[in-house]
mmCIF file of C-alpha atoms in Angstrom:
data_model
loop_
_atom_site.group_PDB
_atom_site.id
_atom_site.type_symbol
_atom_site.label_atom_id
_atom_site.label_comp_id
_atom_site.label_asym_id
_atom_site.label_seq_id
_atom_site.Cartn_x
_atom_site.Cartn_y
_atom_site.Cartn_z
ATOM 1 C CA MET A 139 71.789 169.185 216.578
ATOM 2 C CA LEU A 140 74.578 167.224 214.935
ATOM 3 C CA VAL A 141 72.841 163.775 214.130
ATOM 4 C CA GLN A 142 74.316 160.559 212.078
ATOM 5 C CA GLU A 143 72.292 158.396 210.262
ATOM 6 C CA GLU A 144 72.435 155.728 212.840
ATOM 7 C CA ASP A 145 70.582 158.070 215.065
ATOM 8 C CA TYR A 146 67.547 158.352 213.313
ATOM 9 C CA LEU A 147 67.578 155.352 210.987
ATOM 10 C CA PHE A 148 67.377 151.907 212.483
ATOM 11 C CA ASP A 149 68.394 149.990 209.352
ATOM 12 C CA THR A 150 71.218 152.159 207.118
ATOM 13 C CA GLU A 151 71.355 149.567 204.304
ATOM 14 C CA PHE A 152 67.845 149.218 203.193
ATOM 15 C CA THR A 153 67.345 150.888 200.164
ATOM 16 C CA ILE A 154 64.360 151.187 197.191
ATOM 17 C CA ALA A 155 65.775 153.835 195.059
ATOM 18 C CA THR A 156 67.082 151.703 192.358
ATOM 19 C CA LYS A 157 63.666 149.789 191.983
ATOM 20 C CA THR A 158 61.655 153.269 191.485
ATOM 21 C CA ILE A 159 64.153 155.002 189.311
ATOM 22 C CA HIS A 160 64.695 152.194 186.793
ATOM 23 C CA LYS A 161 61.641 150.685 186.072
ATOM 24 C CA THR A 162 60.190 153.587 184.205
ATOM 25 C CA CYS A 163 61.993 153.285 180.789
ATOM 26 C CA ASP A 164 59.642 153.025 177.965
ATOM 27 C CA GLN A 165 60.396 149.943 176.491
ATOM 28 C CA ALA A 166 58.809 150.595 172.845
ATOM 29 C CA HIS A 167 60.906 153.715 171.962
ATOM 30 C CA GLY A 168 63.673 154.121 175.368
ATOM 31 C CA ALA A 169 62.052 157.348 176.522
ATOM 32 C CA ILE A 170 63.779 157.550 180.034
ATOM 33 C CA ASN A 171 60.060 158.505 181.345
ATOM 34 C CA PRO A 172 56.966 156.746 180.583
ATOM 35 C CA PRO A 173 54.355 158.233 178.223
ATOM 36 C CA ILE A 174 51.382 159.339 179.584
ATOM 37 C CA TYR A 175 48.559 157.619 177.720
ATOM 38 C CA MET A 176 45.423 160.362 177.834
ATOM 39 C CA SER A 177 42.911 158.180 176.471
ATOM 40 C CA SER A 178 39.696 156.745 178.069
ATOM 41 C CA THR A 179 39.428 153.877 175.403
ATOM 42 C CA PHE A 180 41.798 151.725 173.391
ATOM 43 C CA GLU A 181 41.250 150.192 169.760
ATOM 44 C CA LEU A 182 40.285 146.827 169.738
ATOM 45 C CA LYS A 183 42.085 144.489 167.331
ATOM 46 C CA ASP A 184 39.184 142.225 166.455
ATOM 47 C CA VAL A 185 35.531 141.513 167.894
ATOM 48 C CA ASP A 186 36.842 139.111 170.356
ATOM 49 C CA SER A 187 39.504 141.249 171.959
ATOM 50 C CA PHE A 188 37.039 143.357 174.536
ATOM 51 C CA GLY A 189 38.287 142.537 178.075
ATOM 52 C CA LYS A 190 41.631 141.709 177.188
ATOM 53 C CA GLY A 191 44.872 143.800 177.774
ATOM 54 C CA TYR A 192 43.770 147.527 177.603
ATOM 55 C CA PHE A 193 40.358 148.306 176.475
ATOM 56 C CA TYR A 194 39.080 151.093 178.929
ATOM 57 C CA THR A 195 40.819 153.319 181.130
ATOM 58 C CA ARG A 196 39.051 152.490 184.373
ATOM 59 C CA CYS A 197 39.784 148.824 183.789
ATOM 60 C CA GLY A 198 43.652 149.833 182.936
ATOM 61 C CA ASN A 199 46.026 152.089 181.516
ATOM 62 C CA PRO A 200 49.611 151.886 180.502
ATOM 63 C CA THR A 201 50.852 154.645 182.764
ATOM 64 C CA ARG A 202 48.581 153.140 185.533
ATOM 65 C CA THR A 203 50.734 150.085 185.107
ATOM 66 C CA VAL A 204 54.073 151.583 185.365
ATOM 67 C CA VAL A 205 52.991 152.832 188.968
ATOM 68 C CA GLU A 206 51.570 149.343 189.997
ATOM 69 C CA GLU A 207 54.187 147.732 189.074
ATOM 70 C CA ILE A 208 56.837 149.729 190.839
ATOM 71 C CA VAL A 209 54.478 149.765 194.397
ATOM 72 C CA ALA A 210 54.179 145.849 193.997
ATOM 73 C CA GLU A 211 57.906 145.626 193.834
ATOM 74 C CA ILE A 212 58.813 148.162 196.665
ATOM 75 C CA GLU A 213 56.122 146.409 198.775
ATOM 76 C CA GLN A 214 57.410 142.649 197.887
ATOM 77 C CA ASN A 215 53.802 141.988 196.894
ATOM 78 C CA ASN A 216 53.196 140.346 193.401
ATOM 79 C CA TYR A 217 50.101 143.138 192.485
ATOM 80 C CA ALA A 218 49.335 146.252 193.047
ATOM 81 C CA ILE A 219 46.236 148.523 192.482
ATOM 82 C CA ALA A 220 46.098 152.341 191.850
ATOM 83 C CA PHE A 221 43.158 154.605 193.272
ATOM 84 C CA SER A 222 42.013 157.863 192.663
ATOM 85 C CA SER A 223 42.156 158.520 196.515
ATOM 86 C CA GLY A 224 43.220 156.670 199.423
ATOM 87 C CA MET A 225 39.628 156.387 200.706
ATOM 88 C CA ALA A 226 38.594 154.841 197.393
ATOM 89 C CA ALA A 227 41.205 152.212 198.303
ATOM 90 C CA ILE A 228 39.954 151.871 201.724
ATOM 91 C CA GLN A 229 36.179 151.388 200.335
ATOM 92 C CA CYS A 230 37.625 148.531 197.928
ATOM 93 C CA VAL A 231 39.279 146.758 201.004
ATOM 94 C CA ILE A 232 36.010 146.945 202.810
ATOM 95 C CA ASN A 233 33.894 146.104 199.697
ATOM 96 C CA LEU A 234 35.437 142.346 200.199
ATOM 97 C CA LEU A 235 32.784 142.027 203.175
ATOM 98 C CA LYS A 236 28.955 141.468 202.706
ATOM 99 C CA GLU A 237 26.137 142.084 205.246
ATOM 100 C CA GLY A 238 26.638 140.078 208.354
ATOM 101 C CA ASP A 239 29.916 139.960 208.352
ATOM 102 C CA GLU A 240 32.356 141.198 210.787
ATOM 103 C CA MET A 241 35.797 142.781 210.954
ATOM 104 C CA LEU A 242 38.052 144.002 213.391
ATOM 105 C CA ALA A 243 39.329 147.244 213.286
ATOM 106 C CA MET A 244 42.057 149.570 215.474
ATOM 107 C CA ASP A 245 40.581 151.944 217.461
ATOM 108 C CA ASP A 246 42.733 154.471 216.579
ATOM 109 C CA LEU A 247 42.705 155.396 212.726
ATOM 110 C CA TYR A 248 42.397 158.056 210.329
ATOM 111 C CA GLY A 249 39.240 160.017 211.037
ATOM 112 C CA GLY A 250 38.066 159.571 207.715
ATOM 113 C CA THR A 251 38.349 155.837 207.988
ATOM 114 C CA ILE A 252 36.085 155.901 210.894
ATOM 115 C CA GLY A 253 33.628 157.820 209.429
ATOM 116 C CA TYR A 254 33.228 155.448 206.442
ATOM 117 C CA LEU A 255 33.191 152.080 208.542
ATOM 118 C CA LYS A 256 30.381 154.026 210.752
ATOM 119 C CA ALA A 257 28.387 155.668 208.423
ATOM 120 C CA ILE A 258 28.691 153.447 205.137
ATOM 121 C CA ALA A 259 29.876 150.213 206.168
ATOM 122 C CA MET A 260 28.005 149.476 209.524
ATOM 123 C CA GLU A 261 24.951 152.010 209.181
ATOM 124 C CA LYS A 262 24.166 151.113 205.190
ATOM 125 C CA HIS A 263 25.741 147.920 204.733
ATOM 126 C CA GLY A 264 25.160 145.869 207.463
ATOM 127 C CA ILE A 265 28.839 144.955 208.214
ATOM 128 C CA LYS A 266 29.678 144.382 212.057
ATOM 129 C CA VAL A 267 32.677 146.535 212.803
ATOM 130 C CA LYS A 268 34.773 146.102 216.373
ATOM 131 C CA PHE A 269 37.303 148.727 217.263
ATOM 132 C CA ILE A 270 39.782 147.346 219.266
ATOM 133 C CA ASP A 271 43.007 148.630 220.851
ATOM 134 C CA MET A 272 45.452 146.200 218.562
ATOM 135 C CA THR A 273 48.565 146.996 221.045
ATOM 136 C CA ASN A 274 47.050 144.753 222.905
ATOM 137 C CA LEU A 275 47.049 141.374 221.241
ATOM 138 C CA ASP A 276 45.059 139.686 223.665
ATOM 139 C CA GLU A 277 42.119 141.883 223.058
ATOM 140 C CA VAL A 278 42.752 140.727 219.276
ATOM 141 C CA ARG A 279 42.527 136.841 220.448
ATOM 142 C CA LYS A 280 39.760 137.605 222.639
ATOM 143 C CA GLN A 281 37.421 139.393 219.547
ATOM 144 C CA MET A 282 38.555 136.769 216.948
ATOM 145 C CA ASN A 283 35.517 134.747 215.929
ATOM 146 C CA GLU A 284 34.342 132.611 212.974
ATOM 147 C CA ASN A 285 32.520 135.374 211.500
ATOM 148 C CA VAL A 286 35.524 137.786 211.129
ATOM 149 C CA LYS A 287 36.696 137.900 207.701
ATOM 150 C CA LEU A 288 38.695 141.248 208.225
ATOM 151 C CA VAL A 289 41.275 142.674 210.382
ATOM 152 C CA TYR A 290 41.977 146.436 209.311
ATOM 153 C CA LEU A 291 44.806 148.514 211.168
ATOM 154 C CA GLU A 292 47.242 151.340 211.042
ATOM 155 C CA THR A 293 50.828 151.280 212.575
ATOM 156 C CA PRO A 294 51.848 153.687 213.292
ATOM 157 C CA THR A 295 48.331 155.196 214.160
ATOM 158 C CA ASN A 296 47.022 158.729 213.181
ATOM 159 C CA PRO A 297 47.242 160.564 215.336
ATOM 160 C CA THR A 298 48.799 159.093 218.821
ATOM 161 C CA MET A 299 51.227 156.692 216.939
ATOM 162 C CA LYS A 300 50.550 153.617 218.333
ATOM 163 C CA LEU A 301 52.086 150.553 217.110
ATOM 164 C CA THR A 302 51.108 147.025 216.556
ATOM 165 C CA ASP A 303 53.064 144.105 216.116
ATOM 166 C CA ILE A 304 51.980 142.915 212.685
ATOM 167 C CA LYS A 305 53.934 139.750 212.589
ATOM 168 C CA GLU A 306 52.450 138.426 215.926
ATOM 169 C CA LEU A 307 48.856 139.572 215.253
ATOM 170 C CA CYS A 308 48.748 138.004 211.990
ATOM 171 C CA GLN A 309 50.257 134.513 213.531
ATOM 172 C CA ILE A 310 47.306 135.128 216.506
ATOM 173 C CA VAL A 311 44.805 135.735 213.491
ATOM 174 C CA ARG A 312 45.464 132.474 211.568
ATOM 175 C CA GLN A 313 45.579 130.273 214.562
ATOM 176 C CA ILE A 314 42.205 131.061 215.077
ATOM 177 C CA LYS A 315 40.986 131.523 211.588
ATOM 178 C CA ASN A 316 43.280 130.411 208.422
ATOM 179 C CA ASN A 317 41.259 132.655 206.016
ATOM 180 C CA VAL A 318 41.089 136.109 207.461
ATOM 181 C CA VAL A 319 42.401 139.068 205.578
ATOM 182 C CA VAL A 320 44.698 141.099 207.729
ATOM 183 C CA ALA A 321 44.830 144.621 205.531
ATOM 184 C CA VAL A 322 47.776 147.174 206.743
ATOM 185 C CA ASP A 323 47.349 150.855 205.887
ATOM 186 C CA ASN A 324 51.150 151.711 205.598
ATOM 187 C CA THR A 325 50.551 155.467 204.813
ATOM 188 C CA PHE A 326 52.514 156.753 207.852
ATOM 189 C CA ALA A 327 55.410 154.237 207.729
ATOM 190 C CA THR A 328 55.573 153.782 203.577
ATOM 191 C CA PRO A 329 56.995 151.274 201.850
ATOM 192 C CA TYR A 330 60.615 152.382 202.652
ATOM 193 C CA LEU A 331 60.327 152.245 206.218
ATOM 194 C CA GLN A 332 57.931 149.140 206.477
ATOM 195 C CA THR A 333 56.922 146.328 204.689
ATOM 196 C CA PRO A 334 53.924 144.748 205.875
ATOM 197 C CA SER A 335 53.835 141.649 203.322
ATOM 198 C CA ILE A 336 57.226 139.913 204.788
ATOM 199 C CA LEU A 337 55.535 140.150 208.284
ATOM 200 C CA GLY A 338 52.019 138.318 207.192
ATOM 201 C CA ALA A 339 49.660 141.208 206.125
ATOM 202 C CA ASP A 340 47.816 140.157 203.290
ATOM 203 C CA ILE A 341 46.700 143.419 201.925
ATOM 204 C CA THR A 342 49.125 146.644 202.144
ATOM 205 C CA LEU A 343 47.393 150.124 201.408
ATOM 206 C CA ASN A 344 48.858 153.671 201.029
ATOM 207 C CA SER A 345 47.330 157.086 200.616
ATOM 208 C CA GLY A 346 49.550 157.740 197.772
ATOM 209 C CA THR A 347 48.381 161.420 198.467
ATOM 210 C CA LYS A 348 50.897 161.571 201.003
ATOM 211 C CA TYR A 349 54.518 160.165 201.113
ATOM 212 C CA LEU A 350 54.177 158.574 197.823
ATOM 213 C CA GLY A 351 53.290 161.735 195.964
ATOM 214 C CA GLY A 352 55.169 163.786 198.205
ATOM 215 C CA HIS A 353 54.586 167.157 196.875
ATOM 216 C CA SER A 354 50.880 168.114 197.908
ATOM 217 C CA ASP A 355 49.406 168.245 194.738
ATOM 218 C CA ILE A 356 47.488 165.030 193.854
ATOM 219 C CA LEU A 357 44.832 162.655 195.409
ATOM 220 C CA PHE A 358 46.324 158.997 195.052
ATOM 221 C CA GLY A 359 45.852 155.461 196.805
ATOM 222 C CA THR A 360 47.544 152.070 196.640
ATOM 223 C CA LEU A 361 46.691 148.511 197.583
ATOM 224 C CA SER A 362 48.854 145.743 196.998
ATOM 225 C CA CYS A 363 49.129 142.007 197.792
ATOM 226 C CA ARG A 364 50.935 138.867 196.889
ATOM 227 C CA ASN A 365 47.541 136.427 196.363
ATOM 228 C CA LYS A 366 46.197 136.272 192.921
ATOM 229 C CA GLU A 367 42.651 135.180 194.067
ATOM 230 C CA LEU A 368 42.460 138.350 196.229
ATOM 231 C CA TYR A 369 43.982 140.911 193.763
ATOM 232 C CA ASP A 370 41.051 139.667 191.420
ATOM 233 C CA ASN A 371 38.678 140.272 193.758
ATOM 234 C CA LEU A 372 40.019 143.527 194.629
ATOM 235 C CA PHE A 373 40.612 144.504 191.147
ATOM 236 C CA LYS A 374 37.062 143.802 190.244
ATOM 237 C CA ILE A 375 35.744 146.070 192.697
ATOM 238 C CA SER A 376 37.893 148.606 191.823
ATOM 239 C CA TYR A 377 36.919 148.711 188.299
ATOM 240 C CA LEU A 378 33.107 148.375 188.939
ATOM 241 C CA THR A 379 33.107 151.256 191.703
ATOM 242 C CA GLY A 380 35.333 153.317 189.416
ATOM 243 C CA GLY A 381 37.739 154.773 191.790
ATOM 244 C CA CYS A 382 40.770 154.748 189.461
ATOM 245 C CA PRO A 383 43.332 157.326 188.851
ATOM 246 C CA SER A 384 43.546 159.370 186.135
ATOM 247 C CA PRO A 385 46.699 158.323 183.860
ATOM 248 C CA PHE A 386 48.528 162.181 184.573
ATOM 249 C CA ASP A 387 48.222 161.638 187.990
ATOM 250 C CA CYS A 388 49.557 157.997 188.044
ATOM 251 C CA TYR A 389 52.852 159.980 186.119
ATOM 252 C CA LEU A 390 52.923 162.077 188.628
ATOM 253 C CA VAL A 391 53.263 159.517 191.506
ATOM 254 C CA THR A 392 55.752 157.215 189.266
ATOM 255 C CA ARG A 393 57.961 160.774 189.094
ATOM 256 C CA SER A 394 57.440 161.286 192.682
ATOM 257 C CA LEU A 395 58.202 157.585 193.445
ATOM 258 C CA LYS A 396 61.890 158.286 192.397
ATOM 259 C CA THR A 397 62.707 160.448 195.357
ATOM 260 C CA LEU A 398 60.514 158.808 197.550
ATOM 261 C CA GLU A 399 63.988 157.268 199.472
ATOM 262 C CA VAL A 400 65.999 160.654 199.214
ATOM 263 C CA ARG A 401 62.968 162.682 200.470
ATOM 264 C CA MET A 402 62.246 160.278 203.339
ATOM 265 C CA LYS A 403 65.603 160.189 204.819
ATOM 266 C CA GLN A 404 65.950 163.991 205.260
ATOM 267 C CA GLN A 405 62.360 164.101 206.623
ATOM 268 C CA ILE A 406 63.145 161.190 209.016
ATOM 269 C CA LYS A 407 65.922 162.998 210.036
ATOM 270 C CA ASN A 408 64.163 166.425 210.619
ATOM 271 C CA ALA A 409 61.396 164.791 212.318
ATOM 272 C CA TYR A 410 63.929 162.963 214.591
ATOM 273 C CA ILE A 411 65.718 166.442 215.547
ATOM 274 C CA LEU A 412 62.185 168.055 215.766
ATOM 275 C CA ALA A 413 61.202 165.327 218.552
ATOM 276 C CA LYS A 414 64.077 165.939 220.718
ATOM 277 C CA TYR A 415 63.696 169.329 220.484
ATOM 278 C CA LEU A 416 60.235 169.170 221.544
ATOM 279 C CA GLU A 417 60.879 166.404 224.114
ATOM 280 C CA GLY A 418 62.934 168.676 225.791
ATOM 281 C CA HIS A 419 61.044 171.921 225.462
ATOM 282 C CA PRO A 420 59.278 172.811 229.191
ATOM 283 C CA LYS A 421 55.874 174.029 227.527
ATOM 284 C CA VAL A 422 55.781 170.236 226.099
ATOM 285 C CA GLU A 423 53.949 167.537 227.828
ATOM 286 C CA LYS A 424 54.722 164.695 226.271
ATOM 287 C CA VAL A 425 56.124 163.754 222.789
ATOM 288 C CA LEU A 426 54.934 161.052 220.511
ATOM 289 C CA TYR A 427 57.738 159.690 217.873
ATOM 290 C CA PRO A 428 58.228 155.981 217.238
ATOM 291 C CA GLY A 429 62.205 157.243 217.095
ATOM 292 C CA LEU A 430 62.547 158.294 220.658
ATOM 293 C CA GLU A 431 63.332 155.797 223.222
ATOM 294 C CA SER A 432 60.560 157.464 225.346
ATOM 295 C CA HIS A 433 58.279 156.073 222.971
ATOM 296 C CA PRO A 434 56.802 152.803 225.120
ATOM 297 C CA GLN A 435 56.668 150.835 221.763
ATOM 298 C CA TYR A 436 60.247 152.079 220.927
ATOM 299 C CA GLU A 437 61.608 148.182 220.574
ATOM 300 C CA LEU A 438 58.752 147.063 218.651
ATOM 301 C CA ALA A 439 59.505 150.027 216.212
ATOM 302 C CA ARG A 440 63.246 148.800 215.847
ATOM 303 C CA LYS A 441 61.865 145.555 215.235
ATOM 304 C CA GLN A 442 59.406 146.202 212.347
ATOM 305 C CA MET A 443 60.042 149.569 210.984
ATOM 306 C CA ARG A 444 63.656 151.009 209.533
ATOM 307 C CA ALA A 445 63.156 154.267 211.324
ATOM 308 C CA GLY A 446 60.805 156.106 213.715
ATOM 309 C CA GLY A 447 59.059 158.106 210.285
ATOM 310 C CA ALA A 448 58.485 161.761 209.724
ATOM 311 C CA MET A 449 55.240 162.207 211.951
ATOM 312 C CA ILE A 450 55.262 163.510 215.226
ATOM 313 C CA SER A 451 52.601 164.263 217.640
ATOM 314 C CA PHE A 452 52.954 166.010 220.899
ATOM 315 C CA TYR A 453 51.135 167.733 223.794
ATOM 316 C CA ILE A 454 51.497 170.762 224.985
ATOM 317 C CA LYS A 455 51.047 171.946 228.412
ATOM 318 C CA GLY A 456 47.810 173.818 228.227
ATOM 319 C CA GLY A 457 44.514 173.665 226.394
ATOM 320 C CA ALA A 458 42.808 174.740 223.221
ATOM 321 C CA ALA A 459 43.482 178.356 223.729
ATOM 322 C CA GLU A 460 47.241 177.537 224.298
ATOM 323 C CA VAL A 461 47.396 175.663 220.883
ATOM 324 C CA GLU A 462 45.690 178.207 219.203
ATOM 325 C CA ARG A 463 48.168 180.867 220.093
ATOM 326 C CA LEU A 464 50.672 178.639 219.472
ATOM 327 C CA MET A 465 49.334 177.986 215.826
ATOM 328 C CA LYS A 466 48.891 182.121 215.350
ATOM 329 C CA GLY A 467 52.892 182.215 216.193
ATOM 330 C CA LEU A 468 53.994 179.957 213.387
ATOM 331 C CA GLU A 469 55.209 181.298 210.089
ATOM 332 C CA LEU A 470 56.815 178.221 208.223
ATOM 333 C CA PHE A 471 54.863 175.446 209.454
ATOM 334 C CA THR A 472 51.656 175.704 207.578
ATOM 335 C CA MET A 473 48.100 174.780 209.339
ATOM 336 C CA ALA A 474 46.708 172.175 207.014
ATOM 337 C CA VAL A 475 45.417 168.897 206.853
ATOM 338 C CA SER A 476 47.254 166.040 205.126
ATOM 339 C CA LEU A 477 50.694 165.078 205.444
ATOM 340 C CA GLY A 478 53.776 163.790 203.688
ATOM 341 C CA GLY A 479 54.385 167.012 201.669
ATOM 342 C CA VAL A 480 57.870 168.488 201.051
ATOM 343 C CA GLU A 481 56.337 171.165 203.294
ATOM 344 C CA SER A 482 56.184 171.092 206.801
ATOM 345 C CA LEU A 483 52.399 170.745 207.805
ATOM 346 C CA ILE A 484 50.760 170.983 211.375
ATOM 347 C CA GLN A 485 47.283 170.682 212.568
ATOM 348 C CA ILE A 486 45.139 169.857 215.542
ATOM 349 C CA PRO A 487 43.469 166.477 215.279
ATOM 350 C CA ALA A 488 40.454 166.993 217.970
ATOM 351 C CA LYS A 489 39.194 170.086 215.536
ATOM 352 C CA MET A 490 40.011 168.834 212.398
ATOM 353 C CA THR A 491 40.944 165.380 211.105
ATOM 354 C CA HIS A 492 39.049 163.533 214.053
ATOM 355 C CA SER A 493 36.380 166.078 214.763
ATOM 356 C CA GLY A 494 34.024 163.723 213.636
ATOM 357 C CA LEU A 495 34.533 161.656 216.755
ATOM 358 C CA THR A 496 32.797 162.005 220.022
ATOM 359 C CA GLU A 497 34.180 164.071 222.478
ATOM 360 C CA ASP A 498 34.048 160.864 224.898
ATOM 361 C CA LYS A 499 35.965 158.844 222.144
ATOM 362 C CA ARG A 500 38.672 161.627 221.520
ATOM 363 C CA GLN A 501 39.183 161.446 225.344
ATOM 364 C CA GLU A 502 39.445 157.664 225.358
ATOM 365 C CA LEU A 503 41.943 157.599 222.591
ATOM 366 C CA GLY A 504 43.460 160.343 223.620
ATOM 367 C CA ILE A 505 42.779 162.758 221.087
ATOM 368 C CA THR A 506 42.592 165.952 223.601
ATOM 369 C CA GLN A 507 42.396 169.727 223.061
ATOM 370 C CA ASN A 508 46.151 170.196 223.629
ATOM 371 C CA LEU A 509 47.234 167.137 221.230
ATOM 372 C CA ILE A 510 49.088 168.321 217.887
ATOM 373 C CA ARG A 511 50.188 166.493 215.052
ATOM 374 C CA LEU A 512 52.830 167.571 212.672
ATOM 375 C CA SER A 513 54.498 166.272 209.347
ATOM 376 C CA ALA A 514 58.261 167.119 208.990
ATOM 377 C CA GLY A 515 59.077 168.881 205.764
ATOM 378 C CA LEU A 516 62.277 169.425 203.878
ATOM 379 C CA GLU A 517 63.046 172.882 205.118
ATOM 380 C CA HIS A 518 66.229 173.504 207.196
ATOM 381 C CA VAL A 519 65.544 171.956 210.396
ATOM 382 C CA THR A 520 67.102 174.932 212.307
ATOM 383 C CA ASP A 521 65.093 177.371 210.632
ATOM 384 C CA LEU A 522 61.690 174.806 211.552
ATOM 385 C CA ILE A 523 63.109 174.654 215.139
ATOM 386 C CA LYS A 524 63.352 178.735 215.264
ATOM 387 C CA ASP A 525 59.534 178.726 214.183
ATOM 388 C CA LEU A 526 58.361 176.864 216.527
ATOM 389 C CA GLU A 527 60.498 178.361 219.515
ATOM 390 C CA HIS A 528 59.274 181.879 218.082
ATOM 391 C CA ALA A 529 55.320 180.539 218.419
ATOM 392 C CA PHE A 530 56.036 178.976 221.873
ATOM 393 C CA LYS A 531 56.876 182.424 223.533
ATOM 394 C CA ASN A 532 52.983 182.848 222.814
ATOM 395 C CA ILE A 533 52.071 180.900 225.409
#
């Protein structure tokens, strides 16, 4: 299938490549790549220097600072914090709340986020969480009240690819209560495709394990924000709870960010071609991909994203048995959770990432036994289509 950039990119001019490549030079010695400071502690120059600059790696490290500065810049924020995983970053955001506070959460979220909110935030910390469909902004208006301190969402969502109008949501929330924190998990979109901060979000979150790392070899997370007081609160939580990344992982993400744009462009192109292929396949019931005109929020995707992304979910005709046969027929697609790496991955949300939800909740969200989620990698797309075509013959 011959496609042009205009077919799969809504914005062909936007770029972050120069920022990610040219912010890593070691100023002290001119090394093209920043050094890895493998030190847990740092010499104090005098008795009054504790707590100033670098003194203990849980509280800051020069290698970590490099990646944080890059993330802050490409997300158009003033500050960023790196974490040892996406879940550590999520926990930091939720820890802004105290017992009795309320938050609104998107009903369709990563299974680990839902699990944390229910088992830890709600059951152990006494935080009141309302899960609502934020594609319906009237529902946001209805549920907002004086006790709500945080609004938390993903867009696109995992795994049903629902979108929330970030700008409109932020305006609605602030009309009702000005000091509510709006946090957007931007993992599926990445800083290349979506910039929540310019749409009004206070916090942008990424599971850096995915596209920022891009090679399925690290666990990583990031938060970024513009407000200094909010940053100070988040940073204090981060070093007191201890979810900091190793200097080596920070180096790996800094390295990977240099190729984020070029990787994303090819992965988006592959995803678009795969989505078009799946949409026309007789054994596919429905394709969920924001870059297709058939997506119910296609116009919103064009408004706040720069492309449809590299994640696709689709329903096949049949049930669990047909899905299992399809999976067994694949050779190039690797059946594994996670996403965003150079290799194409495929998984069954109902049995894997969202298996912790009740059957009723999965049905309500559309996470049925015949839903499949795939992450388009960098393989030649013709080979990926041949792999799917071979597997479809099993059903």
